[in-house]
PDB file of C-alpha atoms and ligand atoms in Angstrom:
ATOM      1  CA  UNK A   1     -10.831  -1.769  20.422  1.00 58.00           C
ATOM      2  CA  UNK A   2      -9.770  -5.235  19.306  1.00 78.00           C
ATOM      3  CA  UNK A   3      -7.072  -5.580  16.670  1.00 90.00           C
ATOM      4  CA  UNK A   4      -5.856  -8.486  14.565  1.00 93.00           C
ATOM      5  CA  UNK A   5      -2.405  -9.777  15.495  1.00 95.00           C
ATOM      6  CA  UNK A   6       0.112  -9.262  12.697  1.00 97.00           C
ATOM      7  CA  UNK A   7       3.608 -10.735  12.757  1.00 98.00           C
ATOM      8  CA  UNK A   8       6.282  -8.216  11.877  1.00 98.00           C
ATOM      9  CA  UNK A   9      10.066  -8.448  11.543  1.00 98.00           C
ATOM     10  CA  UNK A  10      12.045  -5.290  12.148  1.00 98.00           C
ATOM     11  CA  UNK A  11      14.644  -5.339   9.396  1.00 98.00           C
ATOM     12  CA  UNK A  12      16.028  -1.932  10.289  1.00 98.00           C
ATOM     13  CA  UNK A  13      17.696  -1.272  13.639  1.00 98.00           C
ATOM     14  CA  UNK A  14      16.224   2.233  13.773  1.00 98.00           C
ATOM     15  CA  UNK A  15      12.824   0.765  14.651  1.00 97.00           C
ATOM     16  CA  UNK A  16      12.220   0.780  18.364  1.00 87.00           C
ATOM     17  CA  UNK A  17      14.855   3.491  18.787  1.00 94.00           C
ATOM     18  CA  UNK A  18      14.885   6.436  16.418  1.00 97.00           C
ATOM     19  CA  UNK A  19      11.591   5.360  14.818  1.00 98.00           C
ATOM     20  CA  UNK A  20       8.491   4.078  16.609  1.00 96.00           C
ATOM     21  CA  UNK A  21       6.816   0.926  15.314  1.00 96.00           C
ATOM     22  CA  UNK A  22       4.135   1.626  12.700  1.00 96.00           C
ATOM     23  CA  UNK A  23       0.961   2.579  14.507  1.00 95.00           C
ATOM     24  CA  UNK A  24      -2.543   3.845  13.882  1.00 96.00           C
ATOM     25  CA  UNK A  25      -2.390   7.640  14.204  1.00 94.00           C
ATOM     26  CA  UNK A  26      -5.938   8.072  15.506  1.00 96.00           C
ATOM     27  CA  UNK A  27      -8.502   5.878  17.187  1.00 96.00           C
ATOM     28  CA  UNK A  28     -10.213   4.924  13.914  1.00 96.00           C
ATOM     29  CA  UNK A  29      -7.375   5.235  11.415  1.00 97.00           C
ATOM     30  CA  UNK A  30      -7.572   2.439   8.852  1.00 97.00           C
ATOM     31  CA  UNK A  31      -3.916   2.613   7.867  1.00 98.00           C
ATOM     32  CA  UNK A  32      -0.548   2.545   9.566  1.00 98.00           C
ATOM     33  CA  UNK A  33       2.027   4.835   8.034  1.00 98.00           C
ATOM     34  CA  UNK A  34       5.140   3.248   6.537  1.00 98.00           C
ATOM     35  CA  UNK A  35       8.526   4.942   6.740  1.00 98.00           C
ATOM     36  CA  UNK A  36      11.264   5.214   4.155  1.00 98.00           C
ATOM     37  CA  UNK A  37      14.066   3.061   5.585  1.00 98.00           C
ATOM     38  CA  UNK A  38      16.690   4.966   3.638  1.00 98.00           C
ATOM     39  CA  UNK A  39      20.309   5.611   4.581  1.00 98.00           C
ATOM     40  CA  UNK A  40      20.412   8.956   2.802  1.00 98.00           C
ATOM     41  CA  UNK A  41      17.897  11.429   1.379  1.00 98.00           C
ATOM     42  CA  UNK A  42      16.429  10.335  -1.931  1.00 98.00           C
ATOM     43  CA  UNK A  43      15.643  12.948  -4.535  1.00 98.00           C
ATOM     44  CA  UNK A  44      12.822  11.928  -6.832  1.00 98.00           C
ATOM     45  CA  UNK A  45      12.851  13.916 -10.032  1.00 98.00           C
ATOM     46  CA  UNK A  46       9.533  14.500 -11.823  1.00 98.00           C
ATOM     47  CA  UNK A  47       8.457  11.229 -13.389  1.00 98.00           C
ATOM     48  CA  UNK A  48      10.941   9.110 -11.413  1.00 98.00           C
ATOM     49  CA  UNK A  49       9.972   5.950  -9.511  1.00 98.00           C
ATOM     50  CA  UNK A  50      12.121   4.196  -6.923  1.00 98.00           C
ATOM     51  CA  UNK A  51      11.656   1.099  -4.799  1.00 98.00           C
ATOM     52  CA  UNK A  52      12.121   2.130  -1.178  1.00 98.00           C
ATOM     53  CA  UNK A  53      12.438  -0.387   1.653  1.00 98.00           C
ATOM     54  CA  UNK A  54      10.044   0.005   4.571  1.00 98.00           C
ATOM     55  CA  UNK A  55      12.487  -1.701   6.913  1.00 98.00           C
ATOM     56  CA  UNK A  56       9.764  -4.201   7.797  1.00 98.00           C
ATOM     57  CA  UNK A  57       8.592  -7.644   6.792  1.00 98.00           C
ATOM     58  CA  UNK A  58       5.129  -8.874   7.647  1.00 98.00           C
ATOM     59  CA  UNK A  59       3.612 -12.343   7.462  1.00 98.00           C
ATOM     60  CA  UNK A  60      -0.157 -12.133   7.367  1.00 98.00           C
ATOM     61  CA  UNK A  61      -0.501 -15.913   7.249  1.00 98.00           C
ATOM     62  CA  UNK A  62      -4.291 -15.939   6.843  1.00 97.00           C
ATOM     63  CA  UNK A  63      -5.693 -16.466   3.306  1.00 96.00           C
ATOM     64  CA  UNK A  64      -8.767 -14.491   4.336  1.00 97.00           C
ATOM     65  CA  UNK A  65      -6.669 -11.347   4.656  1.00 98.00           C
ATOM     66  CA  UNK A  66      -4.305  -9.246   2.591  1.00 98.00           C
ATOM     67  CA  UNK A  67      -2.712  -5.869   3.008  1.00 98.00           C
ATOM     68  CA  UNK A  68      -2.539  -2.975   0.610  1.00 98.00           C
ATOM     69  CA  UNK A  69      -0.015  -0.169   0.439  1.00 98.00           C
ATOM     70  CA  UNK A  70      -1.721   3.111  -0.411  1.00 98.00           C
ATOM     71  CA  UNK A  71      -0.438   6.636  -0.940  1.00 98.00           C
ATOM     72  CA  UNK A  72      -0.787   9.214   1.802  1.00 98.00           C
ATOM     73  CA  UNK A  73      -3.345  11.799   0.713  1.00 97.00           C
ATOM     74  CA  UNK A  74      -1.273  14.864   1.530  1.00 97.00           C
ATOM     75  CA  UNK A  75       1.838  13.633  -0.259  1.00 97.00           C
ATOM     76  CA  UNK A  76      -0.152  12.470  -3.262  1.00 97.00           C
ATOM     77  CA  UNK A  77      -2.309  15.535  -3.656  1.00 97.00           C
ATOM     78  CA  UNK A  78       0.107  18.295  -2.688  1.00 97.00           C
ATOM     79  CA  UNK A  79       3.397  16.868  -3.914  1.00 97.00           C
ATOM     80  CA  UNK A  80       2.442  14.239  -6.503  1.00 98.00           C
ATOM     81  CA  UNK A  81       4.128  11.466  -4.516  1.00 98.00           C
ATOM     82  CA  UNK A  82       2.080   8.350  -5.187  1.00 98.00           C
ATOM     83  CA  UNK A  83       2.889   4.711  -5.873  1.00 98.00           C
ATOM     84  CA  UNK A  84       4.572   3.421  -9.002  1.00 98.00           C
ATOM     85  CA  UNK A  85       2.391   0.326  -8.951  1.00 98.00           C
ATOM     86  CA  UNK A  86      -0.877   2.156  -8.282  1.00 97.00           C
ATOM     87  CA  UNK A  87      -1.605   0.126  -5.191  1.00 98.00           C
ATOM     88  CA  UNK A  88       0.733  -2.388  -3.550  1.00 98.00           C
ATOM     89  CA  UNK A  89      -0.917  -5.710  -2.794  1.00 98.00           C
ATOM     90  CA  UNK A  90       0.678  -7.792  -0.051  1.00 98.00           C
ATOM     91  CA  UNK A  91      -0.264 -11.459  -0.205  1.00 98.00           C
ATOM     92  CA  UNK A  92      -0.946 -13.377   2.983  1.00 98.00           C
ATOM     93  CA  UNK A  93       1.928 -15.765   2.198  1.00 98.00           C
ATOM     94  CA  UNK A  94       4.538 -13.076   1.433  1.00 98.00           C
ATOM     95  CA  UNK A  95       7.380 -13.012   3.934  1.00 98.00           C
ATOM     96  CA  UNK A  96       9.909 -10.819   2.171  1.00 98.00           C
ATOM     97  CA  UNK A  97      10.758  -7.209   2.855  1.00 98.00           C
ATOM     98  CA  UNK A  98       7.842  -4.829   2.458  1.00 98.00           C
ATOM     99  CA  UNK A  99       8.835  -2.499  -0.373  1.00 98.00           C
ATOM    100  CA  UNK A 100       7.270   0.780  -1.367  1.00 98.00           C
ATOM    101  CA  UNK A 101       7.327   1.908  -4.990  1.00 98.00           C
ATOM    102  CA  UNK A 102       7.325   5.680  -4.786  1.00 98.00           C
ATOM    103  CA  UNK A 103       6.577   7.638  -7.934  1.00 98.00           C
ATOM    104  CA  UNK A 104       6.796  11.358  -8.414  1.00 98.00           C
ATOM    105  CA  UNK A 105       3.914  12.046 -10.791  1.00 98.00           C
ATOM    106  CA  UNK A 106       4.301  15.782 -10.134  1.00 97.00           C
ATOM    107  CA  UNK A 107       6.315  18.414 -11.979  1.00 97.00           C
ATOM    108  CA  UNK A 108       8.787  19.319  -9.217  1.00 98.00           C
ATOM    109  CA  UNK A 109      11.562  17.285  -7.620  1.00 98.00           C
ATOM    110  CA  UNK A 110      10.734  15.914  -4.168  1.00 98.00           C
ATOM    111  CA  UNK A 111      13.206  14.689  -1.571  1.00 98.00           C
ATOM    112  CA  UNK A 112      12.353  11.868   0.810  1.00 98.00           C
ATOM    113  CA  UNK A 113      14.393  11.873   4.024  1.00 98.00           C
ATOM    114  CA  UNK A 114      15.242   8.702   5.956  1.00 98.00           C
ATOM    115  CA  UNK A 115      12.324   7.898   8.267  1.00 98.00           C
ATOM    116  CA  UNK A 116       9.741   9.975   6.410  1.00 98.00           C
ATOM    117  CA  UNK A 117       6.256   8.473   6.431  1.00 98.00           C
ATOM    118  CA  UNK A 118       5.655   7.974   2.723  1.00 98.00           C
ATOM    119  CA  UNK A 119       2.759   5.525   2.390  1.00 98.00           C
ATOM    120  CA  UNK A 120       0.283   3.572   4.473  1.00 98.00           C
ATOM    121  CA  UNK A 121      -0.559  -0.062   5.072  1.00 98.00           C
ATOM    122  CA  UNK A 122      -4.142  -1.284   5.361  1.00 98.00           C
ATOM    123  CA  UNK A 123      -5.140  -4.831   6.322  1.00 98.00           C
ATOM    124  CA  UNK A 124      -8.191  -6.029   4.383  1.00 98.00           C
ATOM    125  CA  UNK A 125     -10.436  -9.092   4.210  1.00 98.00           C
ATOM    126  CA  UNK A 126     -10.174 -11.199   1.066  1.00 98.00           C
ATOM    127  CA  UNK A 127     -12.658 -13.560  -0.540  1.00 98.00           C
ATOM    128  CA  UNK A 128     -10.935 -16.031  -2.833  1.00 96.00           C
ATOM    129  CA  UNK A 129     -12.946 -17.183  -5.859  1.00 96.00           C
ATOM    130  CA  UNK A 130     -13.558 -20.729  -7.049  1.00 97.00           C
ATOM    131  CA  UNK A 131     -14.103 -20.275 -10.811  1.00 98.00           C
ATOM    132  CA  UNK A 132     -17.234 -21.886 -12.193  1.00 98.00           C
ATOM    133  CA  UNK A 133     -17.258 -21.974 -16.010  1.00 98.00           C
ATOM    134  CA  UNK A 134     -20.680 -21.299 -17.573  1.00 98.00           C
ATOM    135  CA  UNK A 135     -22.048 -20.526 -21.057  1.00 98.00           C
ATOM    136  CA  UNK A 136     -24.593 -17.932 -20.008  1.00 98.00           C
ATOM    137  CA  UNK A 137     -25.163 -15.720 -17.008  1.00 98.00           C
ATOM    138  CA  UNK A 138     -28.473 -15.261 -15.301  1.00 98.00           C
ATOM    139  CA  UNK A 139     -29.665 -11.921 -16.748  1.00 97.00           C
ATOM    140  CA  UNK A 140     -29.061  -8.803 -14.693  1.00 97.00           C
ATOM    141  CA  UNK A 141     -30.540  -5.298 -15.115  1.00 96.00           C
ATOM    142  CA  UNK A 142     -27.102  -3.899 -16.060  1.00 95.00           C
ATOM    143  CA  UNK A 143     -26.186  -6.677 -18.448  1.00 95.00           C
ATOM    144  CA  UNK A 144     -23.083  -5.704 -20.408  1.00 94.00           C
ATOM    145  CA  UNK A 145     -23.512  -1.954 -19.881  1.00 94.00           C
ATOM    146  CA  UNK A 146     -20.519  -0.258 -18.379  1.00 93.00           C
ATOM    147  CA  UNK A 147     -17.905   2.434 -18.841  1.00 94.00           C
ATOM    148  CA  UNK A 148     -20.321   5.304 -18.316  1.00 93.00           C
ATOM    149  CA  UNK A 149     -23.420   3.846 -19.996  1.00 93.00           C
ATOM    150  CA  UNK A 150     -25.602   5.289 -17.201  1.00 92.00           C
ATOM    151  CA  UNK A 151     -24.505   8.802 -18.191  1.00 94.00           C
ATOM    152  CA  UNK A 152     -23.010  11.618 -16.153  1.00 91.00           C
ATOM    153  CA  UNK A 153     -25.986  13.650 -14.931  1.00 93.00           C
TER     154      UNK A 153
HETATM  155  O1  DUT B 201       3.995  -2.488  -3.219  1.00 85.35           O
HETATM  156  C1  DUT B 201       4.287  -3.677  -3.053  1.00 85.35           C
HETATM  157  C2  DUT B 201       3.682  -4.717  -3.788  1.00 85.35           C
HETATM  158  C3  DUT B 201       4.079  -6.015  -3.541  1.00 85.35           C
HETATM  159  N1  DUT B 201       5.024  -6.302  -2.609  1.00 85.35           N
HETATM  160  C4  DUT B 201       5.368  -7.688  -2.327  1.00 85.35           C
HETATM  161  C5  DUT B 201       4.270  -8.366  -1.540  1.00 85.35           C
HETATM  162  C6  DUT B 201       3.540  -9.176  -2.547  1.00 85.35           C
HETATM  163  O2  DUT B 201       2.933 -10.311  -1.951  1.00 85.35           O
HETATM  164  C7  DUT B 201       4.636  -9.531  -3.519  1.00 85.35           C
HETATM  165  C8  DUT B 201       4.160  -9.816  -4.903  1.00 85.35           C
HETATM  166  O3  DUT B 201       3.376  -8.733  -5.325  1.00 85.35           O
HETATM  167  P1  DUT B 201       2.504  -8.845  -6.669  1.00 85.35           P
HETATM  168  O4  DUT B 201       1.854 -10.164  -6.757  1.00 85.35           O
HETATM  169  O5  DUT B 201       1.661  -7.629  -6.723  1.00 85.35           O
HETATM  170  O6  DUT B 201       3.657  -8.666  -7.759  1.00 85.35           O
HETATM  171  P2  DUT B 201       4.054  -9.581  -8.981  1.00 85.35           P
HETATM  172  O7  DUT B 201       4.745  -8.703  -9.933  1.00 85.35           O
HETATM  173  O8  DUT B 201       2.838 -10.339  -9.478  1.00 85.35           O
HETATM  174  O9  DUT B 201       5.115 -10.561  -8.316  1.00 85.35           O
HETATM  175  P3  DUT B 201       5.001 -12.128  -8.043  1.00 85.35           P
HETATM  176  O10 DUT B 201       5.267 -12.769  -9.370  1.00 85.35           O
HETATM  177  O11 DUT B 201       6.080 -12.404  -7.030  1.00 85.35           O
HETATM  178  O12 DUT B 201       3.633 -12.419  -7.503  1.00 85.35           O
HETATM  179  O13 DUT B 201       5.506  -8.387  -3.545  1.00 85.35           O
HETATM  180  C9  DUT B 201       5.619  -5.280  -1.867  1.00 85.35           C
HETATM  181  O14 DUT B 201       6.462  -5.500  -1.013  1.00 85.35           O
HETATM  182  N2  DUT B 201       5.235  -4.004  -2.123  1.00 85.35           N
HETATM  183 MG1   MG B 202       1.779 -11.720  -8.224  1.00 85.35          MG
END
């Protein structure tokens, strides 16, 4: 299967030794898991959010792409470990360290150990908009209806 080349800097010496490079876990996985590049275990109390380094920097370099950082389903559903910013959006021109905002939305403390896979990175296509100011829109069937106006059943 073909894959898009993505430049990555290894900011943490444990990559390539103790930790493998991020990789797709299965043949059709959409995301690569990101590790917590911590020096010591981090206890997240209920409600707490912390910025955790991934130990990586990426440069996407193509304005037609971006990356998003998403929670891992198991951690989010079973332990309430999601992202403090909802979803992390990585711009194609960002070259700094990839950071993960981890948030314990659950009601029990959760400890993240150094190297734990705590989130995932997905590369996505982007269409950038050129705004065109108008006074009226060509009418659509939906019009201004939204926020549940089609009902539940
Ligand atoms: O979970 C995240 C979200 C963002 N970033 C980096 C990459 C992204 O390109 C940059 C800026 O993110 P964003 O635009 O979402 O944040 P902002 O608060 O608007 O910051 P800025 O003013 O720098 O754009 O921060 C991360 O490392 N992790
Ligand atoms: Mg921004």
